[in-house]
Amino acid sequence: MVSNTDVRRRRDPARWRATWTLAIASVAALLLTVGISTSGAAPAKQARGAAVGSTLTWALQTNPASLFDAYYFSAEGSEIFSLVQDHILAPGTFGQPTTGAGSVVSTWKAVTPTKYVYTIKPGIKFSDGSPLTAADVAFSMNVHRDPKTGSKMGDFFGNVVSIANRGNKVTVVLKKADSNWQFTPAASPGLVYSQKDYRAKGASFGTPGGMPIGTGPYKFSEFTPNSRVVLVRNPYYKGKKYPWNKIVFPVIPDEQARLLALQSGQIDGTFAVPNNSIATWTKAPNMKVGTYVSGGWRGFSIDVEDGPFQDVHVRRAIAYSLNKPDINEALTSSRGKVLAGLPPLIFLKGLLPAAEINAALKKVQTYDYSVANAKSELAKSAYPKGFSTTLNVPAGCAACLLLSQVLSAGAGKIGININLNMMPGPQRFQVILDHKPHLGIQVLGQAPDSPHPMQYLDLLYTSAHAQPGYENSANYKNPTVDKLIEAGLATSDLKVSARDALKVMQIASNDVPYIPVFMFPGAWAVKPGWEFKSSLGPFFYNQLWLQHLVAK
Amino acid sequence: MTAGLATDAPEPPPTGAAPEQVLVNGRREWLTRYIRRRLLILIPLAFIVTVAAFGLTHVAPGGPVAALLQDQAASPETIQAIKEKYRLNDSVPQQYWTWISGVAHGDFGRSIITNDSVLNEIGRRMDVTLTLNVAGIAIAILLGIPLGVLAALRRGRALDRLLVTVSVLFMSTPAFALGLFALYIFGFKLGMFPLYGPGSWVISRVHHLALPALVLGLHGMGFEMRLTRAAMLEQFEQDYIAFARARGLSSVHVTVRYALRNALIPVVTAAGLLFTGLLTGSVLVETVFSLPGLGTLLVNSVIAGDFPMIQGLLVIIAVWVILINIAVDVLYAFIDPRVGFAKATS
């Protein structure tokens, strides 16, 4: 009797035929697949970025959720929007308001500390040919104030009583004097929209079916969410023409894919160079990388009303346990700037002489890394043997995680056990917004909204902001600091603001409600031979940034 | 026999019909009833899914207000305005009723992140995901089944060992790692494929999706190949195979018509699983190749806390999984007549 096994092992010709038939079928399927895959495939050289004069391909890291900044407020969004919508005022390198290219205003004036009047330039047209009016400008700000819009930028207008237009003028009336207001029309809330266009597009405004029109050098031509945004020239734009007829913003979330795309020439450049990869990108061939001052900072807040953190010695001990230069090296390849306090000094240097700033800084308590000093401070506290706490880390923020790990390791050396609790970003931010259930230590990262010396301080140190909905996550309340911030905002003399900011820095350095670690850099990467001819400032994304790009 | 099963019995055959025709008619009728019944079950299942999707997104910590503000401070007035816009001040049952009433009319609400309608967002990504998945499954099946059969035929030989090694390699390598490797070799070094994006017109889309589809396909191929090999080996041990060979049937005939057909049930089950898994499991490949698919949309929505989008996606994915399961069940009956026959004659 012949067993099945014997049948299997026997090498009869029919069996071999079956084997070869299947082998050939498999190879054919593979070839078919590869054939389909490679049909139309272009060699690498043909896939390279187009020459100057046709298309600029500039990669984004994140998907623009909307083309309406009320719903998508980010630097990457502003990079696109600023080429389509003019601002009311155009920001200079450090965000100072100007009436140059990119602004729809010819003159502006603070008639009183609470009343600002803007005169609209004549002859500006939207990309559909309709004329820009003062009503459009007033509407562009009022739309953010309207609760029905649910704008993320509603808070910029919290101090506004009214915004009205008459003739070619727009008048803004504030509740109280606020010199920070002057920067608002030159920031994201200052983008100019067409009222008629907004009303016509209704709920779809900002979606692929309702792309906004603007008065800038380009107009939206395509918006495929999570894929790309395409701009083409605005035929009614009268300002300087840039070399590219078309600008494509592809969304490439993966860092490696973005890097390879730039090296192979499939994109021309990007601002999405992660801080902790700047060194890697700089070493990569076939591209050029540069950095600029971003004005953004990373660090921690410590809830001064929460358990052991009420004790100032505990907060100082934690500050001493943190090796800031090493963190700066690890996270920015030392291209960031270690901070002694807030605000970052770039917001003061243009206002005060260096000697004055340096003199004031001598009174700022610094906490240079020292385990011995950290232990000594903790010994003075009510918790000399240490304690345990939890730090919420927003998932998806690599820098936040690394920063938190370093803090945890440093604090561990003095007996403070910090457990890291990964949370989805919105969930973590909800803790800050709600100011509960437990703020403790929070890892923070912020970019500036304006160059006003008091901008960060108002956000983080004002007592009135130590409540749900605001970002004083240290629950810091100091009447002297409140008065300094209020005075610094009320005065129209920014030098006075800068001096008050330095005083706040001195007081806060003793109280340690926040531990600012470093000011992170911004970075760009372009194809070989290209570069930015001048250093980009912290608010470049609100400018017509193409004017700085030199393409060969 | 239960009353329920009695109602499933086929109508009596017309007088004079041949016995084979009676069986065919009975099977067809059973299939029709079976599909109809499974589709009806979809209604209560979909309802349960809507309740679960809505409940889970509301139980999850981290509210939509924080998701919308995305690290921006907001005054109580702004927060109140947002709550009113999205009716977050209503009770949870009221919110569910508002939402389910909209769903019943084909309105899944608006994304709180993009402000666009949920169906628009899903529809825009559907073609990329479906194209990617259909191509990936096709590659997995077209390569996996023949290679699995080949490995079984050459059991214990060098070719078998090689194919098993390759299948294990593809199965155990994470799809995103395979994707990055493919991107580097074929996209960057050889310049055969674009490095990002889905392409905008037919040929361009095929060109853009070929490499990610191949990566997904090869990942699934390992799974299909191993299952096919195991099922074929089991069939080769059966007496009917020895009998068929003894009858002098050709090896191709025995392998394809006899063994492969009987081995297909687990293979089809696996293909169904691949189809349901790849729909959302392709998220890492979508990320590596910068493709706007449903997987990325779901993950991004979960991270961002975009609850109307999560609810819409959960409902659509659940319905999709149920439909795939129905399709797989129906395929069983086509592949193995005994499945339908047994039901039809019970």
PDB file of C-alpha atoms in Angstrom, chain B residues 72-299:
ATOM      1  CA  GLN B  72      -4.592  78.409  23.559  1.00  0.00           C
ATOM      2  CA  ALA B  73      -5.832  80.203  26.632  1.00  0.00           C
ATOM      3  CA  ALA B  74      -9.469  81.165  26.528  1.00  0.00           C
ATOM      4  CA  SER B  75     -11.694  83.396  28.581  1.00  0.00           C
ATOM      5  CA  PRO B  76     -14.794  81.875  30.196  1.00  0.00           C
ATOM      6  CA  GLU B  77     -16.841  83.720  27.536  1.00  0.00           C
ATOM      7  CA  THR B  78     -14.937  81.999  24.710  1.00  0.00           C
ATOM      8  CA  ILE B  79     -15.319  78.617  26.403  1.00  0.00           C
ATOM      9  CA  GLN B  80     -19.029  79.235  26.858  1.00  0.00           C
ATOM     10  CA  ALA B  81     -19.370  80.229  23.194  1.00  0.00           C
ATOM     11  CA  ILE B  82     -17.674  77.000  22.116  1.00  0.00           C
ATOM     12  CA  LYS B  83     -19.912  74.944  24.390  1.00  0.00           C
ATOM     13  CA  GLU B  84     -22.996  76.590  22.946  1.00  0.00           C
ATOM     14  CA  LYS B  85     -21.836  76.106  19.374  1.00  0.00           C
ATOM     15  CA  TYR B  86     -21.371  72.361  19.902  1.00  0.00           C
ATOM     16  CA  ARG B  87     -24.390  72.043  22.259  1.00  0.00           C
ATOM     17  CA  LEU B  88     -22.143  70.779  25.038  1.00  0.00           C
ATOM     18  CA  ASN B  89     -24.414  72.331  27.657  1.00  0.00           C
ATOM     19  CA  ASP B  90     -27.205  69.869  26.757  1.00  0.00           C
ATOM     20  CA  SER B  91     -27.563  66.683  28.783  1.00  0.00           C
ATOM     21  CA  VAL B  92     -25.780  63.615  27.352  1.00  0.00           C
ATOM     22  CA  PRO B  93     -29.070  61.906  26.291  1.00  0.00           C
ATOM     23  CA  GLN B  94     -30.125  65.147  24.554  1.00  0.00           C
ATOM     24  CA  GLN B  95     -26.754  65.332  22.794  1.00  0.00           C
ATOM     25  CA  TYR B  96     -27.119  61.702  21.707  1.00  0.00           C
ATOM     26  CA  TRP B  97     -30.627  62.331  20.396  1.00  0.00           C
ATOM     27  CA  THR B  98     -29.439  65.374  18.414  1.00  0.00           C
ATOM     28  CA  TRP B  99     -26.551  63.376  16.991  1.00  0.00           C
ATOM     29  CA  ILE B 100     -28.475  60.171  16.162  1.00  0.00           C
ATOM     30  CA  SER B 101     -31.275  62.216  14.553  1.00  0.00           C
ATOM     31  CA  GLY B 102     -28.658  63.743  12.297  1.00  0.00           C
ATOM     32  CA  VAL B 103     -27.084  60.344  11.571  1.00  0.00           C
ATOM     33  CA  ALA B 104     -30.490  58.973  10.599  1.00  0.00           C
ATOM     34  CA  HIS B 105     -30.642  61.734   7.983  1.00  0.00           C
ATOM     35  CA  GLY B 106     -27.083  61.164   6.825  1.00  0.00           C
ATOM     36  CA  ASP B 107     -25.642  64.049   8.843  1.00  0.00           C
ATOM     37  CA  PHE B 108     -22.827  62.907  11.127  1.00  0.00           C
ATOM     38  CA  GLY B 109     -22.132  66.446  12.330  1.00  0.00           C
ATOM     39  CA  ARG B 110     -19.105  68.685  11.802  1.00  0.00           C
ATOM     40  CA  SER B 111     -15.538  68.090  12.862  1.00  0.00           C
ATOM     41  CA  ILE B 112     -14.552  70.369  15.731  1.00  0.00           C
ATOM     42  CA  ILE B 113     -11.032  70.551  14.331  1.00  0.00           C
ATOM     43  CA  THR B 114     -11.688  71.279  10.648  1.00  0.00           C
ATOM     44  CA  ASN B 115     -15.262  72.604  10.878  1.00  0.00           C
ATOM     45  CA  ASP B 116     -16.060  70.501   7.795  1.00  0.00           C
ATOM     46  CA  SER B 117     -18.794  67.864   7.750  1.00  0.00           C
ATOM     47  CA  VAL B 118     -17.705  64.459   9.044  1.00  0.00           C
ATOM     48  CA  LEU B 119     -18.993  62.702   5.931  1.00  0.00           C
ATOM     49  CA  ASN B 120     -17.041  65.076   3.670  1.00  0.00           C
ATOM     50  CA  GLU B 121     -13.852  64.347   5.598  1.00  0.00           C
ATOM     51  CA  ILE B 122     -14.401  60.588   5.501  1.00  0.00           C
ATOM     52  CA  GLY B 123     -15.465  60.602   1.853  1.00  0.00           C
ATOM     53  CA  ARG B 124     -12.323  62.480   0.849  1.00  0.00           C
ATOM     54  CA  ARG B 125     -10.116  59.806   2.394  1.00  0.00           C
ATOM     55  CA  MET B 126     -12.176  56.785   1.471  1.00  0.00           C
ATOM     56  CA  ASP B 127     -10.782  56.358  -2.036  1.00  0.00           C
ATOM     57  CA  VAL B 128      -7.157  56.405  -0.858  1.00  0.00           C
ATOM     58  CA  THR B 129      -7.856  53.862   1.873  1.00  0.00           C
ATOM     59  CA  LEU B 130      -9.956  51.599  -0.349  1.00  0.00           C
ATOM     60  CA  THR B 131      -7.480  51.723  -3.225  1.00  0.00           C
ATOM     61  CA  LEU B 132      -4.594  51.023  -0.880  1.00  0.00           C
ATOM     62  CA  ASN B 133      -6.390  48.180   0.852  1.00  0.00           C
ATOM     63  CA  VAL B 134      -7.836  46.519  -2.231  1.00  0.00           C
ATOM     64  CA  ALA B 135      -4.411  46.650  -3.899  1.00  0.00           C
ATOM     65  CA  GLY B 136      -2.709  45.432  -0.720  1.00  0.00           C
ATOM     66  CA  ILE B 137      -5.125  42.521  -0.275  1.00  0.00           C
ATOM     67  CA  ALA B 138      -4.838  41.658  -3.975  1.00  0.00           C
ATOM     68  CA  ILE B 139      -1.068  41.523  -3.694  1.00  0.00           C
ATOM     69  CA  ALA B 140      -1.293  39.480  -0.490  1.00  0.00           C
ATOM     70  CA  ILE B 141      -3.670  36.982  -2.068  1.00  0.00           C
ATOM     71  CA  LEU B 142      -2.116  36.865  -5.545  1.00  0.00           C
ATOM     72  CA  LEU B 143       1.301  36.189  -4.090  1.00  0.00           C
ATOM     73  CA  GLY B 144       0.415  34.512  -0.813  1.00  0.00           C
ATOM     74  CA  ILE B 145      -1.796  31.712  -2.101  1.00  0.00           C
ATOM     75  CA  PRO B 146       0.403  30.487  -4.999  1.00  0.00           C
ATOM     76  CA  LEU B 147       3.538  30.728  -2.892  1.00  0.00           C
ATOM     77  CA  GLY B 148       1.793  28.928  -0.014  1.00  0.00           C
ATOM     78  CA  VAL B 149       0.773  26.116  -2.366  1.00  0.00           C
ATOM     79  CA  LEU B 150       4.289  26.025  -3.795  1.00  0.00           C
ATOM     80  CA  ALA B 151       5.802  25.762  -0.325  1.00  0.00           C
ATOM     81  CA  ALA B 152       3.399  22.943   0.558  1.00  0.00           C
ATOM     82  CA  LEU B 153       4.254  21.084  -2.633  1.00  0.00           C
ATOM     83  CA  ARG B 154       7.959  21.408  -1.899  1.00  0.00           C
ATOM     84  CA  ARG B 155       7.582  20.686   1.816  1.00  0.00           C
ATOM     85  CA  GLY B 156      10.891  20.253   3.601  1.00  0.00           C
ATOM     86  CA  ARG B 157      12.939  21.248   0.555  1.00  0.00           C
ATOM     87  CA  ALA B 158      15.131  24.310   0.141  1.00  0.00           C
ATOM     88  CA  LEU B 159      12.418  26.265  -1.702  1.00  0.00           C
ATOM     89  CA  ASP B 160       9.964  25.619   1.116  1.00  0.00           C
ATOM     90  CA  ARG B 161      12.458  26.781   3.718  1.00  0.00           C
ATOM     91  CA  LEU B 162      13.236  29.881   1.682  1.00  0.00           C
ATOM     92  CA  LEU B 163       9.566  30.776   1.255  1.00  0.00           C
ATOM     93  CA  VAL B 164       8.795  30.171   4.933  1.00  0.00           C
ATOM     94  CA  THR B 165      11.745  32.392   5.914  1.00  0.00           C
ATOM     95  CA  VAL B 166      10.583  35.144   3.584  1.00  0.00           C
ATOM     96  CA  SER B 167       7.016  34.920   4.876  1.00  0.00           C
ATOM     97  CA  VAL B 168       8.194  35.110   8.502  1.00  0.00           C
ATOM     98  CA  LEU B 169      10.389  38.071   7.598  1.00  0.00           C
ATOM     99  CA  PHE B 170       7.493  39.978   6.024  1.00  0.00           C
ATOM    100  CA  MET B 171       5.092  39.021   8.823  1.00  0.00           C
ATOM    101  CA  SER B 172       7.417  40.004  11.636  1.00  0.00           C
ATOM    102  CA  THR B 173       8.728  43.244  10.142  1.00  0.00           C
ATOM    103  CA  PRO B 174       6.500  46.139  11.201  1.00  0.00           C
ATOM    104  CA  ALA B 175       4.785  47.635   8.171  1.00  0.00           C
ATOM    105  CA  PHE B 176       6.191  51.099   8.868  1.00  0.00           C
ATOM    106  CA  ALA B 177       9.764  49.735   8.994  1.00  0.00           C
ATOM    107  CA  LEU B 178       9.183  47.916   5.724  1.00  0.00           C
ATOM    108  CA  GLY B 179       7.699  51.170   4.407  1.00  0.00           C
ATOM    109  CA  LEU B 180      10.714  53.266   5.394  1.00  0.00           C
ATOM    110  CA  PHE B 181      13.050  50.689   3.871  1.00  0.00           C
ATOM    111  CA  ALA B 182      11.061  50.610   0.624  1.00  0.00           C
ATOM    112  CA  LEU B 183      10.872  54.403   0.610  1.00  0.00           C
ATOM    113  CA  TYR B 184      14.620  54.679   0.963  1.00  0.00           C
ATOM    114  CA  ILE B 185      15.501  52.068  -1.680  1.00  0.00           C
ATOM    115  CA  PHE B 186      12.800  52.526  -4.314  1.00  0.00           C
ATOM    116  CA  GLY B 187      11.836  56.139  -3.668  1.00  0.00           C
ATOM    117  CA  PHE B 188      15.100  57.793  -2.718  1.00  0.00           C
ATOM    118  CA  LYS B 189      17.942  55.660  -4.061  1.00  0.00           C
ATOM    119  CA  LEU B 190      16.335  54.379  -7.261  1.00  0.00           C
ATOM    120  CA  GLY B 191      13.889  57.251  -7.736  1.00  0.00           C
ATOM    121  CA  MET B 192      11.235  54.878  -9.041  1.00  0.00           C
ATOM    122  CA  PHE B 193       8.449  56.156  -6.819  1.00  0.00           C
ATOM    123  CA  PRO B 194       7.350  59.482  -5.322  1.00  0.00           C
ATOM    124  CA  LEU B 195       8.261  59.861  -1.655  1.00  0.00           C
ATOM    125  CA  TYR B 196       4.988  61.343  -0.443  1.00  0.00           C
ATOM    126  CA  GLY B 197       1.356  62.002  -1.221  1.00  0.00           C
ATOM    127  CA  PRO B 198      -1.459  60.122  -2.929  1.00  0.00           C
ATOM    128  CA  GLY B 199      -1.206  61.615  -6.446  1.00  0.00           C
ATOM    129  CA  SER B 200      -3.973  63.557  -8.074  1.00  0.00           C
ATOM    130  CA  TRP B 201      -5.085  61.739 -11.228  1.00  0.00           C
ATOM    131  CA  VAL B 202      -5.435  58.070 -12.198  1.00  0.00           C
ATOM    132  CA  ILE B 203      -1.909  57.216 -13.438  1.00  0.00           C
ATOM    133  CA  SER B 204      -0.361  59.505 -10.843  1.00  0.00           C
ATOM    134  CA  ARG B 205      -2.426  57.840  -8.120  1.00  0.00           C
ATOM    135  CA  VAL B 206      -1.356  54.357  -9.242  1.00  0.00           C
ATOM    136  CA  HIS B 207       2.246  55.557  -9.234  1.00  0.00           C
ATOM    137  CA  HIS B 208       1.956  57.083  -5.750  1.00  0.00           C
ATOM    138  CA  LEU B 209       0.041  54.204  -4.156  1.00  0.00           C
ATOM    139  CA  ALA B 210       2.009  51.327  -5.713  1.00  0.00           C
ATOM    140  CA  LEU B 211       4.816  51.294  -3.159  1.00  0.00           C
ATOM    141  CA  PRO B 212       2.642  51.590  -0.029  1.00  0.00           C
ATOM    142  CA  ALA B 213       0.253  48.977  -1.482  1.00  0.00           C
ATOM    143  CA  LEU B 214       3.207  46.674  -2.097  1.00  0.00           C
ATOM    144  CA  VAL B 215       4.394  47.184   1.488  1.00  0.00           C
ATOM    145  CA  LEU B 216       0.937  46.429   2.872  1.00  0.00           C
ATOM    146  CA  GLY B 217       0.563  43.531   0.463  1.00  0.00           C
ATOM    147  CA  LEU B 218       3.894  41.938   1.340  1.00  0.00           C
ATOM    148  CA  HIS B 219       3.089  42.291   5.028  1.00  0.00           C
ATOM    149  CA  GLY B 220      -0.227  40.476   4.492  1.00  0.00           C
ATOM    150  CA  MET B 221       1.320  38.035   2.028  1.00  0.00           C
ATOM    151  CA  GLY B 222       3.370  36.362   4.745  1.00  0.00           C
ATOM    152  CA  PHE B 223       0.193  35.711   6.715  1.00  0.00           C
ATOM    153  CA  GLU B 224      -1.715  34.375   3.696  1.00  0.00           C
ATOM    154  CA  MET B 225       1.195  32.233   2.564  1.00  0.00           C
ATOM    155  CA  ARG B 226       1.672  30.510   5.881  1.00  0.00           C
ATOM    156  CA  LEU B 227      -2.034  29.843   6.254  1.00  0.00           C
ATOM    157  CA  THR B 228      -2.272  28.469   2.725  1.00  0.00           C
ATOM    158  CA  ARG B 229       0.761  26.271   3.241  1.00  0.00           C
ATOM    159  CA  ALA B 230      -0.630  24.841   6.489  1.00  0.00           C
ATOM    160  CA  ALA B 231      -4.084  24.269   5.002  1.00  0.00           C
ATOM    161  CA  MET B 232      -2.638  22.633   1.874  1.00  0.00           C
ATOM    162  CA  LEU B 233      -0.442  20.306   3.907  1.00  0.00           C
ATOM    163  CA  GLU B 234      -3.487  19.258   5.880  1.00  0.00           C
ATOM    164  CA  GLN B 235      -5.374  18.534   2.682  1.00  0.00           C
ATOM    165  CA  PHE B 236      -2.465  16.576   1.191  1.00  0.00           C
ATOM    166  CA  GLU B 237      -2.732  14.198   4.143  1.00  0.00           C
ATOM    167  CA  GLN B 238      -6.371  13.407   3.371  1.00  0.00           C
ATOM    168  CA  ASP B 239      -7.380  10.089   1.837  1.00  0.00           C
ATOM    169  CA  TYR B 240      -9.348  11.707  -0.961  1.00  0.00           C
ATOM    170  CA  ILE B 241      -6.122  13.205  -2.325  1.00  0.00           C
ATOM    171  CA  ALA B 242      -4.464   9.799  -2.403  1.00  0.00           C
ATOM    172  CA  PHE B 243      -7.586   8.426  -4.048  1.00  0.00           C
ATOM    173  CA  ALA B 244      -7.601  11.175  -6.649  1.00  0.00           C
ATOM    174  CA  ARG B 245      -3.963  10.462  -7.483  1.00  0.00           C
ATOM    175  CA  ALA B 246      -4.733   6.760  -7.666  1.00  0.00           C
ATOM    176  CA  ARG B 247      -7.438   7.608 -10.213  1.00  0.00           C
ATOM    177  CA  GLY B 248      -4.656   9.013 -12.379  1.00  0.00           C
ATOM    178  CA  LEU B 249      -5.739  12.647 -12.202  1.00  0.00           C
ATOM    179  CA  SER B 250      -3.031  15.146 -13.067  1.00  0.00           C
ATOM    180  CA  SER B 251      -1.094  16.712 -10.231  1.00  0.00           C
ATOM    181  CA  VAL B 252      -2.247  20.220 -11.247  1.00  0.00           C
ATOM    182  CA  HIS B 253      -5.864  19.028 -11.196  1.00  0.00           C
ATOM    183  CA  VAL B 254      -5.468  17.385  -7.790  1.00  0.00           C
ATOM    184  CA  THR B 255      -3.643  20.360  -6.320  1.00  0.00           C
ATOM    185  CA  VAL B 256      -5.865  23.140  -7.645  1.00  0.00           C
ATOM    186  CA  ARG B 257      -9.307  21.551  -7.990  1.00  0.00           C
ATOM    187  CA  TYR B 258      -9.195  19.266  -4.986  1.00  0.00           C
ATOM    188  CA  ALA B 259      -6.691  20.351  -2.348  1.00  0.00           C
ATOM    189  CA  LEU B 260      -6.645  24.130  -2.890  1.00  0.00           C
ATOM    190  CA  ARG B 261     -10.407  24.457  -3.040  1.00  0.00           C
ATOM    191  CA  ASN B 262     -10.792  22.644   0.256  1.00  0.00           C
ATOM    192  CA  ALA B 263      -7.968  24.650   1.787  1.00  0.00           C
ATOM    193  CA  LEU B 264      -9.538  27.956   0.842  1.00  0.00           C
ATOM    194  CA  ILE B 265     -11.935  28.308   3.821  1.00  0.00           C
ATOM    195  CA  PRO B 266      -9.265  29.386   6.349  1.00  0.00           C
ATOM    196  CA  VAL B 267      -7.542  31.409   3.638  1.00  0.00           C
ATOM    197  CA  VAL B 268     -10.715  33.391   2.886  1.00  0.00           C
ATOM    198  CA  THR B 269     -11.259  33.919   6.623  1.00  0.00           C
ATOM    199  CA  ALA B 270      -7.757  35.335   6.837  1.00  0.00           C
ATOM    200  CA  ALA B 271      -8.404  37.598   3.845  1.00  0.00           C
ATOM    201  CA  GLY B 272     -11.516  38.935   5.608  1.00  0.00           C
ATOM    202  CA  LEU B 273      -9.480  39.625   8.707  1.00  0.00           C
ATOM    203  CA  LEU B 274      -6.857  41.385   6.612  1.00  0.00           C
ATOM    204  CA  PHE B 275      -9.544  43.542   5.011  1.00  0.00           C
ATOM    205  CA  THR B 276     -10.966  44.658   8.344  1.00  0.00           C
ATOM    206  CA  GLY B 277      -7.547  45.069   9.928  1.00  0.00           C
ATOM    207  CA  LEU B 278      -5.944  46.990   7.101  1.00  0.00           C
ATOM    208  CA  LEU B 279      -8.710  49.588   7.021  1.00  0.00           C
ATOM    209  CA  THR B 280      -7.375  51.163  10.185  1.00  0.00           C
ATOM    210  CA  GLY B 281      -4.176  49.185  10.641  1.00  0.00           C
ATOM    211  CA  SER B 282      -2.550  50.873   7.661  1.00  0.00           C
ATOM    212  CA  VAL B 283      -2.131  54.067   9.663  1.00  0.00           C
ATOM    213  CA  LEU B 284       1.641  53.741  10.015  1.00  0.00           C
ATOM    214  CA  VAL B 285       2.084  53.086   6.312  1.00  0.00           C
ATOM    215  CA  GLU B 286      -0.165  56.063   5.597  1.00  0.00           C
ATOM    216  CA  THR B 287       2.011  58.190   7.870  1.00  0.00           C
ATOM    217  CA  VAL B 288       5.302  57.048   6.323  1.00  0.00           C
ATOM    218  CA  PHE B 289       4.022  57.660   2.794  1.00  0.00           C
ATOM    219  CA  SER B 290       2.101  60.832   3.770  1.00  0.00           C
ATOM    220  CA  LEU B 291      -1.214  59.447   2.561  1.00  0.00           C
ATOM    221  CA  PRO B 292      -4.515  60.982   3.628  1.00  0.00           C
ATOM    222  CA  GLY B 293      -6.350  57.784   4.563  1.00  0.00           C
ATOM    223  CA  LEU B 294      -8.982  56.761   7.093  1.00  0.00           C
ATOM    224  CA  GLY B 295      -6.444  55.208   9.466  1.00  0.00           C
ATOM    225  CA  THR B 296      -4.580  58.492   9.831  1.00  0.00           C
ATOM    226  CA  LEU B 297      -7.856  60.338  10.182  1.00  0.00           C
ATOM    227  CA  LEU B 298      -8.992  58.060  13.017  1.00  0.00           C
ATOM    228  CA  VAL B 299      -5.719  58.261  14.921  1.00  0.00           C
TER     229      VAL B 299
END
